[in-house]
Amino acid sequence: GENVEQHPSTLSVQEGDSAVIKCTYSDSASNYFPWYKQELGKGPQLIIDIRSNVGEKKDQRIAVTLNKTAKHFSLHITETQPEDSAVYFCAASKGTGGFKTIFGAGTRLFVKA
Amino acid sequence: GAGVSQSPRYKVAKRGQDVALRCDPISGHVSLFWYQQALGQGPEFLTYFQNEAQLDKSGLPSDRFFAERPEGSVSTLKIQRTQQEDSAVYLCASSVGPVGPAYEQYFGPGTRLTVT
């Protein structure tokens, strides 16, 4: 069935360093790949997304890359700050023809000051 | 305007009780999603509404779970005869929708259900 695998499950970095989280998906029909940040006691919040017709997208300190052939996509956070500490989820969906969004298991990011 | 709101924020139910969880989506949003999030896991899709039509309920784990959105705005997720394995955070999300490329989903804060 549809599956999204995410790693690492926990990531600890020093403030100012970069953080990279990687995901793979199983359904080749997936065409929309959002990334969410979830803080304790809150719902997930979209931080960046990418569609299948684009290989890379950047928004300030955050970038996402997509390799459709390998069914991989990654989140890159540069110049990490303590407020980046949270759980990050990748997800995949097919958009038209199916609205089910499949989430990864999450990465808990710790940014040490 | 306001974001997605959910009530109650916390619910404790004894095993066997019925519960009803409410979601108020962003005004005007056509699409509404329900997810179940177990502790330490990612959200798992339960069901999707486009206006009042439930277009996908493939994620509902059993016939004890029922969702409705009768007027295309507020939605209720009902769980009958709750079991301990139903303990989780139930998230609601809405998006502009309705068709075409997937739209950004705005999530509510969730309802934490504990079944004792």
mmCIF file of C-alpha atoms in Angstrom:
data_model
loop_
_atom_site.group_PDB
_atom_site.id
_atom_site.type_symbol
_atom_site.label_atom_id
_atom_site.label_comp_id
_atom_site.label_asym_id
_atom_site.label_seq_id
_atom_site.Cartn_x
_atom_site.Cartn_y
_atom_site.Cartn_z
ATOM 1 C CA GLY A 1 0.000 0.000 0.000
ATOM 2 C CA GLU A 2 0.911 3.650 0.043
ATOM 3 C CA ASN A 3 3.787 4.416 2.368
ATOM 4 C CA VAL A 4 6.085 7.298 3.275
ATOM 5 C CA GLU A 5 9.271 6.535 5.152
ATOM 6 C CA GLN A 6 11.091 9.313 6.981
ATOM 7 C CA HIS A 7 14.509 9.442 8.629
ATOM 8 C CA PRO A 8 16.119 10.161 10.931
ATOM 9 C CA SER A 9 13.556 9.863 13.696
ATOM 10 C CA THR A 10 15.615 12.185 15.895
ATOM 11 C CA LEU A 11 18.121 14.826 14.879
ATOM 12 C CA SER A 12 20.194 17.002 17.165
ATOM 13 C CA VAL A 13 22.219 19.914 15.755
ATOM 14 C CA GLN A 14 24.097 22.889 17.084
ATOM 15 C CA GLU A 15 22.588 26.308 16.516
ATOM 16 C CA GLY A 16 23.749 27.653 13.178
ATOM 17 C CA ASP A 17 24.327 24.223 11.648
ATOM 18 C CA SER A 18 22.211 22.723 8.876
ATOM 19 C CA ALA A 19 19.630 19.983 9.289
ATOM 20 C CA VAL A 20 18.532 17.528 6.611
ATOM 21 C CA ILE A 21 15.524 15.222 6.787
ATOM 22 C CA LYS A 22 14.883 12.626 4.102
ATOM 23 C CA CYS A 23 11.747 10.859 2.929
ATOM 24 C CA THR A 24 10.881 8.201 0.401
ATOM 25 C CA TYR A 25 7.437 7.413 -0.951
ATOM 26 C CA SER A 26 6.013 4.317 -2.575
ATOM 27 C CA ASP A 27 3.176 5.560 -4.799
ATOM 28 C CA SER A 28 4.617 6.816 -8.068
ATOM 29 C CA ALA A 29 1.353 8.674 -8.752
ATOM 30 C CA SER A 30 2.059 11.058 -5.857
ATOM 31 C CA ASN A 31 2.488 14.602 -7.110
ATOM 32 C CA TYR A 32 2.330 16.885 -4.088
ATOM 33 C CA PHE A 33 4.824 16.793 -1.223
ATOM 34 C CA PRO A 34 4.244 19.091 1.750
ATOM 35 C CA TRP A 35 6.377 19.431 4.864
ATOM 36 C CA TYR A 36 4.821 20.246 8.225
ATOM 37 C CA LYS A 37 6.206 21.480 11.522
ATOM 38 C CA GLN A 38 4.381 20.431 14.675
ATOM 39 C CA GLU A 39 4.996 21.993 18.061
ATOM 40 C CA LEU A 40 3.824 20.479 21.303
ATOM 41 C CA GLY A 41 0.065 20.668 21.732
ATOM 42 C CA LYS A 42 -0.530 22.150 18.302
ATOM 43 C CA GLY A 43 -1.612 20.905 14.927
ATOM 44 C CA PRO A 44 0.873 20.540 12.076
ATOM 45 C CA GLN A 45 1.702 23.727 10.196
ATOM 46 C CA LEU A 46 2.780 23.746 6.572
ATOM 47 C CA ILE A 47 6.279 25.176 6.154
ATOM 48 C CA ILE A 48 7.000 24.406 2.518
ATOM 49 C CA ASP A 49 5.665 22.216 -0.264
ATOM 50 C CA ILE A 50 6.754 21.041 -3.683
ATOM 51 C CA ARG A 51 4.882 19.692 -6.672
ATOM 52 C CA SER A 52 6.103 16.965 -8.974
ATOM 53 C CA ASN A 53 6.918 19.286 -11.852
ATOM 54 C CA VAL A 54 9.601 21.035 -9.798
ATOM 55 C CA GLY A 55 12.917 19.625 -8.596
ATOM 56 C CA GLU A 56 13.765 22.181 -5.935
ATOM 57 C CA LYS A 57 12.119 24.990 -4.004
ATOM 58 C CA LYS A 58 13.542 27.417 -1.499
ATOM 59 C CA ASP A 59 12.032 29.789 1.026
ATOM 60 C CA GLN A 60 14.573 31.734 3.074
ATOM 61 C CA ARG A 61 16.339 29.173 5.312
ATOM 62 C CA ILE A 62 14.230 26.250 4.162
ATOM 63 C CA ALA A 63 14.600 24.279 0.943
ATOM 64 C CA VAL A 64 13.061 21.100 -0.397
ATOM 65 C CA THR A 65 14.367 18.855 -3.160
ATOM 66 C CA LEU A 66 12.487 16.177 -5.061
ATOM 67 C CA ASN A 67 13.835 13.245 -7.071
ATOM 68 C CA LYS A 68 10.813 11.653 -8.760
ATOM 69 C CA THR A 69 12.832 8.886 -10.353
ATOM 70 C CA ALA A 70 14.136 7.692 -7.019
ATOM 71 C CA LYS A 71 10.938 8.698 -5.183
ATOM 72 C CA HIS A 72 12.955 10.701 -2.671
ATOM 73 C CA PHE A 73 12.404 14.153 -1.256
ATOM 74 C CA SER A 74 14.324 16.052 1.374
ATOM 75 C CA LEU A 75 14.005 19.059 3.669
ATOM 76 C CA HIS A 76 17.017 21.260 4.270
ATOM 77 C CA ILE A 77 17.097 23.843 7.051
ATOM 78 C CA THR A 78 20.127 26.132 7.113
ATOM 79 C CA GLU A 79 21.367 28.346 9.950
ATOM 80 C CA THR A 80 19.198 26.517 12.441
ATOM 81 C CA GLN A 81 17.821 28.402 15.431
ATOM 82 C CA PRO A 82 16.471 27.108 18.755
ATOM 83 C CA GLU A 83 12.941 27.980 17.631
ATOM 84 C CA ASP A 84 13.323 25.457 14.815
ATOM 85 C CA SER A 85 13.134 22.725 17.457
ATOM 86 C CA ALA A 86 9.945 20.756 16.771
ATOM 87 C CA VAL A 87 8.710 17.606 15.067
ATOM 88 C CA TYR A 88 8.801 17.715 11.271
ATOM 89 C CA PHE A 89 6.624 15.561 9.034
ATOM 90 C CA CYS A 90 6.916 14.903 5.342
ATOM 91 C CA ALA A 91 3.847 13.847 3.397
ATOM 92 C CA ALA A 92 2.761 12.792 -0.064
ATOM 93 C CA SER A 93 -0.541 12.943 -1.882
ATOM 94 C CA LYS A 94 -1.913 12.483 -5.365
ATOM 95 C CA GLY A 95 -3.955 15.664 -5.585
ATOM 96 C CA THR A 96 -6.447 15.050 -8.341
ATOM 97 C CA GLY A 97 -7.975 11.627 -8.150
ATOM 98 C CA GLY A 98 -7.275 11.206 -4.495
ATOM 99 C CA PHE A 99 -7.044 13.524 -1.545
ATOM 100 C CA LYS A 100 -5.598 11.084 0.942
ATOM 101 C CA THR A 101 -2.358 12.481 2.338
ATOM 102 C CA ILE A 102 0.162 9.961 3.648
ATOM 103 C CA PHE A 103 2.467 11.245 6.384
ATOM 104 C CA GLY A 104 5.872 10.053 7.463
ATOM 105 C CA ALA A 105 6.451 9.092 11.085
ATOM 106 C CA GLY A 106 8.167 12.378 11.906
ATOM 107 C CA THR A 107 11.601 13.688 12.843
ATOM 108 C CA ARG A 108 12.152 15.301 16.199
ATOM 109 C CA LEU A 109 14.656 18.110 15.667
ATOM 110 C CA PHE A 110 16.591 19.530 18.601
ATOM 111 C CA VAL A 111 18.597 22.707 18.011
ATOM 112 C CA LYS A 112 21.064 23.296 20.825
ATOM 113 C CA ALA A 113 21.938 26.896 21.643
ATOM 114 C CA GLY B 1 -10.176 35.320 10.237
ATOM 115 C CA ALA B 2 -9.945 32.520 12.731
ATOM 116 C CA GLY B 3 -8.190 29.291 11.951
ATOM 117 C CA VAL B 4 -9.538 25.778 12.288
ATOM 118 C CA SER B 5 -10.975 25.145 15.724
ATOM 119 C CA GLN B 6 -11.753 21.860 17.404
ATOM 120 C CA SER B 7 -13.702 20.990 20.517
ATOM 121 C CA PRO B 8 -13.322 19.661 23.033
ATOM 122 C CA ARG B 9 -9.534 19.941 23.262
ATOM 123 C CA TYR B 10 -9.417 17.024 25.685
ATOM 124 C CA LYS B 11 -11.863 14.182 26.169
ATOM 125 C CA VAL B 12 -11.707 11.302 28.598
ATOM 126 C CA ALA B 13 -14.138 8.489 27.927
ATOM 127 C CA LYS B 14 -14.736 5.191 29.633
ATOM 128 C CA ARG B 15 -14.443 2.170 27.418
ATOM 129 C CA GLY B 16 -17.737 1.571 25.699
ATOM 130 C CA GLN B 17 -18.916 5.181 25.735
ATOM 131 C CA ASP B 18 -19.757 7.130 22.593
ATOM 132 C CA VAL B 19 -17.930 10.380 21.840
ATOM 133 C CA ALA B 20 -18.450 13.228 19.388
ATOM 134 C CA LEU B 21 -15.620 15.487 18.281
ATOM 135 C CA ARG B 22 -16.341 18.771 16.554
ATOM 136 C CA CYS B 23 -14.409 20.633 13.880
ATOM 137 C CA ASP B 24 -15.048 24.201 12.731
ATOM 138 C CA PRO B 25 -13.094 24.722 9.496
ATOM 139 C CA ILE B 26 -11.968 28.038 8.095
ATOM 140 C CA SER B 27 -14.976 29.827 6.667
ATOM 141 C CA GLY B 28 -15.401 29.143 2.979
ATOM 142 C CA HIS B 29 -13.065 26.160 2.851
ATOM 143 C CA VAL B 30 -14.580 23.456 0.701
ATOM 144 C CA SER B 31 -12.351 20.548 1.728
ATOM 145 C CA LEU B 32 -12.246 19.021 5.199
ATOM 146 C CA PHE B 33 -10.071 16.183 6.426
ATOM 147 C CA TRP B 34 -9.960 14.127 9.618
ATOM 148 C CA TYR B 35 -6.771 12.442 10.823
ATOM 149 C CA GLN B 36 -5.849 10.243 13.766
ATOM 150 C CA GLN B 37 -2.439 10.815 15.340
ATOM 151 C CA ALA B 38 -1.118 8.229 17.778
ATOM 152 C CA LEU B 39 1.579 9.263 20.231
ATOM 153 C CA GLY B 40 4.908 9.698 18.483
ATOM 154 C CA GLN B 41 3.473 9.014 15.038
ATOM 155 C CA GLY B 42 2.454 10.990 12.001
ATOM 156 C CA PRO B 43 -1.185 11.806 11.295
ATOM 157 C CA GLU B 44 -3.122 8.997 9.619
ATOM 158 C CA PHE B 45 -5.872 9.873 7.169
ATOM 159 C CA LEU B 46 -9.393 8.958 8.247
ATOM 160 C CA THR B 47 -11.814 10.663 5.891
ATOM 161 C CA TYR B 48 -12.307 13.544 3.445
ATOM 162 C CA PHE B 49 -15.266 15.811 2.697
ATOM 163 C CA GLN B 50 -15.825 18.096 -0.224
ATOM 164 C CA ASN B 51 -18.587 20.405 0.983
ATOM 165 C CA GLU B 52 -21.151 18.031 2.511
ATOM 166 C CA ALA B 53 -20.123 15.029 0.411
ATOM 167 C CA GLN B 54 -17.904 12.422 2.046
ATOM 168 C CA LEU B 55 -15.737 11.454 -0.910
ATOM 169 C CA ASP B 56 -13.244 9.208 0.843
ATOM 170 C CA LYS B 57 -13.723 7.285 4.072
ATOM 171 C CA SER B 58 -11.161 4.626 3.378
ATOM 172 C CA GLY B 59 -9.141 5.465 6.488
ATOM 173 C CA LEU B 60 -11.894 4.952 9.047
ATOM 174 C CA PRO B 61 -10.621 1.994 11.108
ATOM 175 C CA SER B 62 -13.977 0.369 11.801
ATOM 176 C CA ASP B 63 -17.709 0.864 11.528
ATOM 177 C CA ARG B 64 -17.604 2.377 15.021
ATOM 178 C CA PHE B 65 -16.232 5.528 13.393
ATOM 179 C CA PHE B 66 -18.620 7.857 11.631
ATOM 180 C CA ALA B 67 -18.141 11.373 10.279
ATOM 181 C CA GLU B 68 -20.572 13.899 8.920
ATOM 182 C CA ARG B 69 -20.623 17.429 7.547
ATOM 183 C CA PRO B 70 -24.312 17.985 6.859
ATOM 184 C CA GLU B 71 -24.219 21.637 5.793
ATOM 185 C CA GLY B 72 -20.772 21.696 4.290
ATOM 186 C CA SER B 73 -19.163 23.606 7.143
ATOM 187 C CA VAL B 74 -18.934 22.163 10.665
ATOM 188 C CA SER B 75 -18.004 18.495 10.852
ATOM 189 C CA THR B 76 -18.424 15.930 13.603
ATOM 190 C CA LEU B 77 -16.435 12.739 14.063
ATOM 191 C CA LYS B 78 -18.330 10.222 16.153
ATOM 192 C CA ILE B 79 -16.816 7.147 17.741
ATOM 193 C CA GLN B 80 -19.191 4.577 19.133
ATOM 194 C CA ARG B 81 -18.372 2.081 21.877
ATOM 195 C CA THR B 82 -14.877 3.515 22.364
ATOM 196 C CA GLN B 83 -11.973 1.128 22.864
ATOM 197 C CA GLN B 84 -8.573 1.788 24.413
ATOM 198 C CA GLU B 85 -6.924 1.617 21.006
ATOM 199 C CA ASP B 86 -8.990 4.670 19.997
ATOM 200 C CA SER B 87 -6.886 6.820 22.345
ATOM 201 C CA ALA B 88 -5.123 9.348 20.134
ATOM 202 C CA VAL B 89 -5.191 12.958 18.990
ATOM 203 C CA TYR B 90 -7.834 13.562 16.356
ATOM 204 C CA LEU B 91 -6.873 16.325 13.949
ATOM 205 C CA CYS B 92 -9.111 18.202 11.586
ATOM 206 C CA ALA B 93 -7.803 20.138 8.603
ATOM 207 C CA SER B 94 -9.462 22.266 5.956
ATOM 208 C CA SER B 95 -8.334 23.605 2.626
ATOM 209 C CA VAL B 96 -9.676 25.885 -0.056
ATOM 210 C CA GLY B 97 -10.174 22.830 -2.222
ATOM 211 C CA PRO B 98 -12.114 21.558 -4.077
ATOM 212 C CA VAL B 99 -10.470 19.888 -7.074
ATOM 213 C CA GLY B 100 -7.289 20.129 -9.028
ATOM 214 C CA PRO B 101 -3.893 20.110 -7.389
ATOM 215 C CA ALA B 102 -3.878 19.448 -3.691
ATOM 216 C CA TYR B 103 -4.216 22.622 -1.649
ATOM 217 C CA GLU B 104 -2.532 23.613 1.569
ATOM 218 C CA GLN B 105 -4.241 22.027 4.533
ATOM 219 C CA TYR B 106 -4.727 24.164 7.638
ATOM 220 C CA PHE B 107 -4.842 22.056 10.777
ATOM 221 C CA GLY B 108 -6.707 22.598 13.990
ATOM 222 C CA PRO B 109 -5.069 21.998 17.395
ATOM 223 C CA GLY B 110 -6.632 18.557 17.710
ATOM 224 C CA THR B 111 -8.736 16.753 20.299
ATOM 225 C CA ARG B 112 -6.827 14.438 22.605
ATOM 226 C CA LEU B 113 -9.037 11.433 23.329
ATOM 227 C CA THR B 114 -8.146 9.145 26.212
ATOM 228 C CA VAL B 115 -10.167 5.990 26.666
ATOM 229 C CA THR B 116 -9.872 4.448 30.125
#
